[in-house]
Coordinates of C-alpha atoms in Angstrom, one line a residue:
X113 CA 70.6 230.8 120.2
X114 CA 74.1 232.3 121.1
X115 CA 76.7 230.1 122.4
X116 CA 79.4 230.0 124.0
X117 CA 82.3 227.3 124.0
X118 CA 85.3 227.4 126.1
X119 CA 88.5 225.8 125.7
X120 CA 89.7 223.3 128.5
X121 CA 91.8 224.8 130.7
X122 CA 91.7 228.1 128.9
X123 CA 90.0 231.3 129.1
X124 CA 89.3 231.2 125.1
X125 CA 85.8 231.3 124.1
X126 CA 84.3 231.5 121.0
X127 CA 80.7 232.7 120.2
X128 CA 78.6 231.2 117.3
X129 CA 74.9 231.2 116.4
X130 CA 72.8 227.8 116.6
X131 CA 69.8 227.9 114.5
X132 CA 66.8 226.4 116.1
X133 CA 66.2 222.5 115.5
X134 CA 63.5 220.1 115.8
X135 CA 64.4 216.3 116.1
X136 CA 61.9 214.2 115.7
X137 CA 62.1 211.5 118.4
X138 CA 61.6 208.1 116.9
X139 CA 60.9 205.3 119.1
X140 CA 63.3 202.4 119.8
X141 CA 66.4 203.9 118.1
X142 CA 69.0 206.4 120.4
X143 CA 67.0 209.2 120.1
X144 CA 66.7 209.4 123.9
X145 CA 70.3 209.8 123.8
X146 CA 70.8 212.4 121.1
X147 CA 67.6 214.2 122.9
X148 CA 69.8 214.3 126.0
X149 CA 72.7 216.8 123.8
X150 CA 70.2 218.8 122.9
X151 CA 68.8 219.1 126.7
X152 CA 71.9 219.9 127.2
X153 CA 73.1 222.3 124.6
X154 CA 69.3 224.1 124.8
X155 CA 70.1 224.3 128.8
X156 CA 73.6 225.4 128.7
X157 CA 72.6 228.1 125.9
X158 CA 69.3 229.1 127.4
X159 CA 67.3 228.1 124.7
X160 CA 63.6 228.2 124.6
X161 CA 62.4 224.6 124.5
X162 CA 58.6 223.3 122.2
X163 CA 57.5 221.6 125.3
X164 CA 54.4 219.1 125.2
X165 CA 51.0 221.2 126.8
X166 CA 50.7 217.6 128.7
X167 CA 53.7 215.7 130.1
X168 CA 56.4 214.8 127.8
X169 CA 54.5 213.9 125.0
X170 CA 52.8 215.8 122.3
X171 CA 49.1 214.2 122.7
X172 CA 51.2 210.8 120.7
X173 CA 49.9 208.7 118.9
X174 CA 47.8 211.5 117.0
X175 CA 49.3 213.3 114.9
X176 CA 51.0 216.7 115.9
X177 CA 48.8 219.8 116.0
X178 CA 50.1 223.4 117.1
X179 CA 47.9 223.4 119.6
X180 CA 49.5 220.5 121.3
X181 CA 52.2 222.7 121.8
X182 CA 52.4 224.8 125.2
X183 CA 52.6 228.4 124.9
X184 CA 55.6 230.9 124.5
X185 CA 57.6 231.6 128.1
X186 CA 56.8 235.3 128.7
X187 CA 60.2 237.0 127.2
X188 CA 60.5 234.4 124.3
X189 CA 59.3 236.0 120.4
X190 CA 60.3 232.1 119.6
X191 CA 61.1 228.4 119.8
X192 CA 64.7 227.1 119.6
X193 CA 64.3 223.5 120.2
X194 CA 61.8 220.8 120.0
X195 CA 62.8 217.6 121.0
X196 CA 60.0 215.6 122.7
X197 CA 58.2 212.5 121.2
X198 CA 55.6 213.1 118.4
X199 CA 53.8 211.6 115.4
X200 CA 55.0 214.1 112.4
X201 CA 52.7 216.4 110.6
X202 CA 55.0 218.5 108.7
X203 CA 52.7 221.1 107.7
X204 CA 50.9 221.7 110.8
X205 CA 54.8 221.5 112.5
X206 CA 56.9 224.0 110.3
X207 CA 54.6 227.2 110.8
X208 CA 55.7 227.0 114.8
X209 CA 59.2 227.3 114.0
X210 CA 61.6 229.8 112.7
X211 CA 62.3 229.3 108.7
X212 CA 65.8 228.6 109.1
X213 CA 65.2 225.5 111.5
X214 CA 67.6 222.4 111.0
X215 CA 65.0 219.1 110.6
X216 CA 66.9 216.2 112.2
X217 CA 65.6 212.8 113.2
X218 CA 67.1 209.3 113.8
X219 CA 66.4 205.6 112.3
X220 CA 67.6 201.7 113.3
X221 CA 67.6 198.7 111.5
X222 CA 64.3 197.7 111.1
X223 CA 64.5 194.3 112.9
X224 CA 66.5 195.8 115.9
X225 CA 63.8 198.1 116.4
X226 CA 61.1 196.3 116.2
X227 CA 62.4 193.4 118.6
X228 CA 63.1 196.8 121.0
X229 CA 59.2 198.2 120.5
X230 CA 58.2 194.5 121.0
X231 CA 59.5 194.1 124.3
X232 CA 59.0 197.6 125.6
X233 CA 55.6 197.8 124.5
X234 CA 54.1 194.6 124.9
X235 CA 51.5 195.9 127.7
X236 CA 50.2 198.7 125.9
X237 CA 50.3 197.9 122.4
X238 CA 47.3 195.9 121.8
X239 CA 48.5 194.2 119.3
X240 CA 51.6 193.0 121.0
X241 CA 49.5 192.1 124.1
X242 CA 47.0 189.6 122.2
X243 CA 49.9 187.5 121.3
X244 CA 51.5 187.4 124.7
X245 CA 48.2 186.2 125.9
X246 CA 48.0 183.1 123.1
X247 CA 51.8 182.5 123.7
X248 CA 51.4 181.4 127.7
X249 CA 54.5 179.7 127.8
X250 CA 56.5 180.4 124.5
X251 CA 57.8 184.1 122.7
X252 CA 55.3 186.1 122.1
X253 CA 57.5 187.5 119.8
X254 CA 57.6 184.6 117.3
X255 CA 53.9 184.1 118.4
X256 CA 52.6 188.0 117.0
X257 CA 55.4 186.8 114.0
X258 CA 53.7 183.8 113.1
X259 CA 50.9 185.6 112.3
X260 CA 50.5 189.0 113.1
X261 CA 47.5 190.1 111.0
X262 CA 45.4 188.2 113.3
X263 CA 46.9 190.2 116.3
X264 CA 46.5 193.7 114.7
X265 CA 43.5 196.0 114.0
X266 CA 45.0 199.0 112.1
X267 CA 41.7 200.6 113.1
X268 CA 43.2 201.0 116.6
X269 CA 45.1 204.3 117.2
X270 CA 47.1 202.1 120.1
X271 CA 48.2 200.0 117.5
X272 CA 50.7 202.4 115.5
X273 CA 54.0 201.1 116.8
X274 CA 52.9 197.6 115.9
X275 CA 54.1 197.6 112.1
X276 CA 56.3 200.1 110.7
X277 CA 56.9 201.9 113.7
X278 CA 59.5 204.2 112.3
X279 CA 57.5 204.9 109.4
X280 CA 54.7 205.9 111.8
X281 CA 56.3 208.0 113.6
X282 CA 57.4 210.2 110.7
X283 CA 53.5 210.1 110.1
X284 CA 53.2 207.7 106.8
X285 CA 50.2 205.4 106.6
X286 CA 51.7 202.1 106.3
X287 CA 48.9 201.0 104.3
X288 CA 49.0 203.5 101.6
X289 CA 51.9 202.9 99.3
X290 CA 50.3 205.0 96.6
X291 CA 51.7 208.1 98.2
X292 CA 55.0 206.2 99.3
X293 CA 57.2 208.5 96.5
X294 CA 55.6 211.5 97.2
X295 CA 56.2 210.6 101.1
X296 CA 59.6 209.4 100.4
X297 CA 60.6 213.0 98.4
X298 CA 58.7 214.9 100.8
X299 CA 60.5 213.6 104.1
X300 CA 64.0 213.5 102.2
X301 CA 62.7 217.6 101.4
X302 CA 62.4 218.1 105.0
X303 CA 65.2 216.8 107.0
X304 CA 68.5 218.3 106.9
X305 CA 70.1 214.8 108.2
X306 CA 68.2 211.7 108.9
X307 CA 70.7 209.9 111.8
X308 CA 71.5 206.0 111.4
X309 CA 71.7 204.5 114.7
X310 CA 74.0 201.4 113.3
X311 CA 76.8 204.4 112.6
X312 CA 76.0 207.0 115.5
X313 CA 79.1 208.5 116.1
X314 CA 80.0 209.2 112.4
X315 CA 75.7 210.8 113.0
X316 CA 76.6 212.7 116.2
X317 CA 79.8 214.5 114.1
X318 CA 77.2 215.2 110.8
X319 CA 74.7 216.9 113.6
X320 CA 77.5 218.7 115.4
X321 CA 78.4 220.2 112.1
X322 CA 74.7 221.5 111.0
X323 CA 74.3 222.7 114.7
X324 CA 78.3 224.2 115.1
X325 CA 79.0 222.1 118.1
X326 CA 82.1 221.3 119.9
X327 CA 82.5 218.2 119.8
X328 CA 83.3 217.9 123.6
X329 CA 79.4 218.8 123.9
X330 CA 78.5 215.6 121.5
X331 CA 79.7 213.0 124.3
X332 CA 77.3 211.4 125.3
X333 CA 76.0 207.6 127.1
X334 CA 73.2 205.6 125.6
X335 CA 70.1 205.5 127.7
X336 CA 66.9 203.1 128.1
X337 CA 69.0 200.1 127.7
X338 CA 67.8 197.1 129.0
X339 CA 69.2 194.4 130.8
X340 CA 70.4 191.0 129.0
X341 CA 67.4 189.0 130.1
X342 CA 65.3 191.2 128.0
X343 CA 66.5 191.2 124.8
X344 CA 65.3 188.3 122.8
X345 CA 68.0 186.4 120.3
X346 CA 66.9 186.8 116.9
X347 CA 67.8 184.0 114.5
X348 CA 67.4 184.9 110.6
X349 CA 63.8 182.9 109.5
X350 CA 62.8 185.6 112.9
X351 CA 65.0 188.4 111.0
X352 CA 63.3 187.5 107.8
X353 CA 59.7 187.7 109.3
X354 CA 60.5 191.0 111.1
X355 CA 61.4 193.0 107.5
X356 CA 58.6 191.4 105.7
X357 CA 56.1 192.5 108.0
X358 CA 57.7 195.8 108.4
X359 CA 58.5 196.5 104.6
X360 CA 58.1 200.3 105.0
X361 CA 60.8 200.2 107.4
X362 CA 63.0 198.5 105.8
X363 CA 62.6 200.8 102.6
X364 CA 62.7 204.0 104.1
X365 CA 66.1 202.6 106.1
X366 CA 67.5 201.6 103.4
X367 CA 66.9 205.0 101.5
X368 CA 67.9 206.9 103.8
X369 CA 70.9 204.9 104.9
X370 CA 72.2 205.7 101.2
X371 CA 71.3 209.3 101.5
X372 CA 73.6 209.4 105.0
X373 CA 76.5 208.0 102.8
X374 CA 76.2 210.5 100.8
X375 CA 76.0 213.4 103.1
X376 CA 79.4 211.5 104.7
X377 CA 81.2 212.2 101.2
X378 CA 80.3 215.2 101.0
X379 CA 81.9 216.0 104.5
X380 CA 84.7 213.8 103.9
X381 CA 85.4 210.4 105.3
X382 CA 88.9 211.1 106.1
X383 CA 87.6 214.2 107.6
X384 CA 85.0 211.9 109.4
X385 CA 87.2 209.3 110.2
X386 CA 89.1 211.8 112.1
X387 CA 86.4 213.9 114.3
X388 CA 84.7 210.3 115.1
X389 CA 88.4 209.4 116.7
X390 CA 88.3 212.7 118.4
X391 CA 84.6 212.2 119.2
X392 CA 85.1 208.9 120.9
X393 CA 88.3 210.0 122.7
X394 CA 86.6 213.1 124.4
X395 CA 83.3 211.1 125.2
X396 CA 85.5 208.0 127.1
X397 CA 87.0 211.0 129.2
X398 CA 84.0 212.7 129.9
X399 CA 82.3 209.3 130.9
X400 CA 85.2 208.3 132.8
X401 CA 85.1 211.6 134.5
X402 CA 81.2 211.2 135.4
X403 CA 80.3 207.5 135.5
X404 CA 81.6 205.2 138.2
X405 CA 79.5 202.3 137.5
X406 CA 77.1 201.7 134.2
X407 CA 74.1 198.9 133.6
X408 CA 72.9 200.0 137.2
X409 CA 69.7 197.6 137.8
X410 CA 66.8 200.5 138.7
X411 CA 66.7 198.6 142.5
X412 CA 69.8 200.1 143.1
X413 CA 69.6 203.8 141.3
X414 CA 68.3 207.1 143.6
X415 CA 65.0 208.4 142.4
X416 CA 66.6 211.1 140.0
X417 CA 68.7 208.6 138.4
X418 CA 66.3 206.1 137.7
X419 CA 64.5 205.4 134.2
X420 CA 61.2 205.0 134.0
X421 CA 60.4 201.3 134.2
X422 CA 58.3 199.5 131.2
X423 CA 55.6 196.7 133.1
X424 CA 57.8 193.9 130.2
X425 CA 61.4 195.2 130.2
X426 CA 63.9 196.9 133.2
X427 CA 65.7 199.8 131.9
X428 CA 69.5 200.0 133.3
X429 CA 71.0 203.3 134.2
X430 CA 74.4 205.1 135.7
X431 CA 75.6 206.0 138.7
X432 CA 77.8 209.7 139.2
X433 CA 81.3 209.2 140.3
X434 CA 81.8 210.8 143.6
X435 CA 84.6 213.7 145.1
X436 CA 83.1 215.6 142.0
X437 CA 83.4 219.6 142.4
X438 CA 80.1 221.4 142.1
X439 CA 80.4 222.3 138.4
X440 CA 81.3 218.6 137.5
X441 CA 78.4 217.6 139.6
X442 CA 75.9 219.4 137.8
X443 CA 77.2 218.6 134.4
X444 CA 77.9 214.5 134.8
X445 CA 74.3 215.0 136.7
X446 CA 72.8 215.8 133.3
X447 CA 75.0 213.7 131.2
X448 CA 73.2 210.6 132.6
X449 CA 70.0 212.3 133.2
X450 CA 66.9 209.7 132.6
X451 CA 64.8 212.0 129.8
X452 CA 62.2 212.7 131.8
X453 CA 63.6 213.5 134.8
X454 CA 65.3 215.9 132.6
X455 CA 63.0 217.2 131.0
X456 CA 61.0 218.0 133.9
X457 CA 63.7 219.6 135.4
X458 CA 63.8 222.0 132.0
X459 CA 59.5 222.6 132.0
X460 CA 60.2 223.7 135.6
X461 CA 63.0 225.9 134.0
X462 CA 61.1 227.7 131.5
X463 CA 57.6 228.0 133.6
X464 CA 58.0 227.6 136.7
X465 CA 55.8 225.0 137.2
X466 CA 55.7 221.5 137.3
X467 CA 54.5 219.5 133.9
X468 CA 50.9 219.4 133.9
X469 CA 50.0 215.6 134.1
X470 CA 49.3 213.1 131.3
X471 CA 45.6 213.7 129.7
X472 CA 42.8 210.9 130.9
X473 CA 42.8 207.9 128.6
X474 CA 45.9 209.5 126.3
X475 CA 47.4 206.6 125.0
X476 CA 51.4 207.3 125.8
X477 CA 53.9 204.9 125.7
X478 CA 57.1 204.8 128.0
X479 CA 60.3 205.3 126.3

C-alpha cells in the first residue's frame, strides 16, 4: 500500500510503503479496537481488504480455509489487509498473502478474558448456557467454575471459546499438550508482534512502527465495552479457578507477555516512554475533537452508531460531537464506528454489494 501522511496544518506530506498485514482477531481482548486502525488506515490508503465470503466472519469456529476467503476485487493482483475474526491455520493462511506480510495479533489476561467470553457468550456457548440454566438464581459464572467439566463437551465445535479461548483462536487443541513446544515455537515463528491488551498503548506504538504509522493515525476509543452491571467482580479463589481451567492461556500469556518485553528493549523504553506520551496526547485530542459523550446505552445511539447487542451483555458506544465540518464528520464517523457497521460499509467499498448473509446453522458469535 502507498501512503500518504500529512502534517497538521501543513501542506507536508510524506509517502511510505505499508506492507500488507493480517491480525488475527482474538475474542475478548481490544482487537475490535485495533481492527478499527486498520479499517481505517486500509480505507484511507485504498487497501484491498481479505473479506469473509459470508458476513464478517470467516466460517468461525472451523478452522480457516482459503476458500473461506471472498475472491480478488477486479483490479487487485493482491490482499493488503486481513482483519476479520478467524480460527488460525497458518498453513492454509500464509499462501493467500504476499511473503512480506507483518503477522500481528493481540492477547489479555487470561481471567479478564474469560470473565468477558463468559458474559458475552453465555447464550451461544453451550457450555456456558448449561450452567446458567443449573445456576437459576446464583452466577453462573462460579456455577460453570465449580465444575466445568460437567458443563463442557469438547466434542462440540460451539464449545471452543469455553476453555482456552485465546489459545483457540490461534488454533491449538487445548487438549494436546504434546505439541504445546512445537505450537509455542511455531506461533512465536509467525507473528511479528503478539499485542498485550494490559499495556496497549506501549502495543499500539510497537504496531505503528512495523506498519510506519503516524502516530496521529494510532488514536483510537475502545469498543464493545459493556456497561457496569455486566461485568461480574472477581475475587481471587474465582481468579484462581479461572487460570486453572484455562492453563493454556495462562502459559501462552505469560510467554508471550515476556517476548513483548523484549521487543520493548529492543525499541527502547525511553524511546517508548516517549511516543506512548505523544500517543496518548494526540488520541485525547482527537477524541475530544470527535466524541461529545462516551458509555452511550444502545437505547439512545442512531442505527449506525449502535453495537451489535449480545442476548447476556449491552454493549455501550459514542456519540459524534456536532458543528463538525464535512472532513471531520467522516473521520470522527469512523473513529467510533461499531466493527460491523464498518466493515460493511468497506465490503460495499470493495464490491459493491452488500455482505452476503451469515450461512444457515454457522455457529458465529457476536463480538
Amino acid at each position: 500500500i502507498c501512503h500518504r501522511s500529512a502534517k497538521k496544518d501543513s501542506i507536508h506530506f510524506t509517502w511510505s510503503y505499508i506492507p500488507p498485514v493480517v491480525f488475527l482477531k482474538t475474542h475478548k481482548t481490544g482487537g475490535s479496537t485495533v481492527q478499527n486502525v486498520l479499517f481505517r488506515m486500509g480505507e484511507k490508503d485504498g487497501a484491498t481488504f481479505a473479506f469473509p465470503y459470508y458476513t464478517y466472519q470467516f466460517s468461525y469456529p472451523d478452522k480457516f480455509r482459503a476458500d473461506f476467503v471472498d475472491e480478488l476485487p477486479e483490479g487487485s493482483s493482491n490482499f493488503d489487509i486481513l482483519c476479520s475474526h478467524m480460527r488460525l491455520d497458518i498453513e492454509e493462511l500464509r499462501p493467500m498473502m504476499l511473503p512480506n506480510t507483518i503477522y500481528v495479533t493481540i492477547l489479555r489476561d487470561p481471567v479478564l478474558t474469560f470473565e468477558s467470553v463468559f458474559s458475552c457468550y453465555t447464550s451461544t456457548v453451550p457450555a456456558f448456557t448449561l450452567a446458567k440454566k443449573a445456576a437459576e438464581h446464583r452466577s453462573a459464572l462460579s456455577m460453570f467454575l465449580e465444575s466445568p467439566e460437567s458443563f463442557w463437551d469438547p466434542k462440540e465445535p460451539r464449545n471452543g471459546l469455553a476453555k482456552n479461548p485465546m489459545s483457540f483462536d490461534l488454533g491449538l487443541d487445548g487438549q494436546k499438550w504434546d505439541s504445546w513446544p512445537t505450537d509455542l515455537t511455531q506461533l512465536e515463528e509467525t507473528f511479528q508482534l503478539v499485542m498485550i491488551a494490559e499495556h496497549f498503548d506501549e502495543s499500539l506504538v510497537l504496531l505503528g512502527a512495523l506498519l510506519k504509522l503516524e502516530l496521529e493515525e494510532l488514536a483510537y476509543v475502545h469498543f464493545n465495552t459493556r456497561s457496569a452491571q455486566d461485568l461480574t467482580p472477581l475475587d481471587d479463589i474465582t481468579k484462581a479457578k479461572i487460570r486453572a481451567w484455562n492453563r493454556m492461556d495462562v502459559l501462552l500469556y505469560d510467554f508471550f507477555l515476556h517476548l513483548f518485553w523484549e521487543k520493548a528493549a529492543r525499541y527502547g523504553m525511553e524511546r517508548l516512554k516517549k511516543d506512548v506520551a505523544r500517543l496518548r496526547a494526540s488520541t485525547d485530542r482527537i477524541r475530544q475533537k470527535c466524541v461529545s459523550r462516551k458509555e452511550v446505552p444502545p437505547g439512545e445511539l442512531e442505527d449506525l452508531l449502535r453495537p451489535v447487542q449480545t442476548d447476556s451483555a449491552t454493549i455501550l458506544g459514542y456519540h459524534v460531537q456536532g458543528n463538525l465540518t464535512k472532513q471531520d464528520q467522516g473521520f470522527c464517523m469512523r473513529f467510533v464506528l461499531p466493527e460491523r457497521h464498518y466493515h460493511a460499509h468497506l465490503y460495499f467499498q470493495q464490491y459493491g454489494r452488500a455482505m452476503r448473509p451469515v450461512e444457515i446453522n454457522r455457529y458465529q458469535p457476536r463480538g
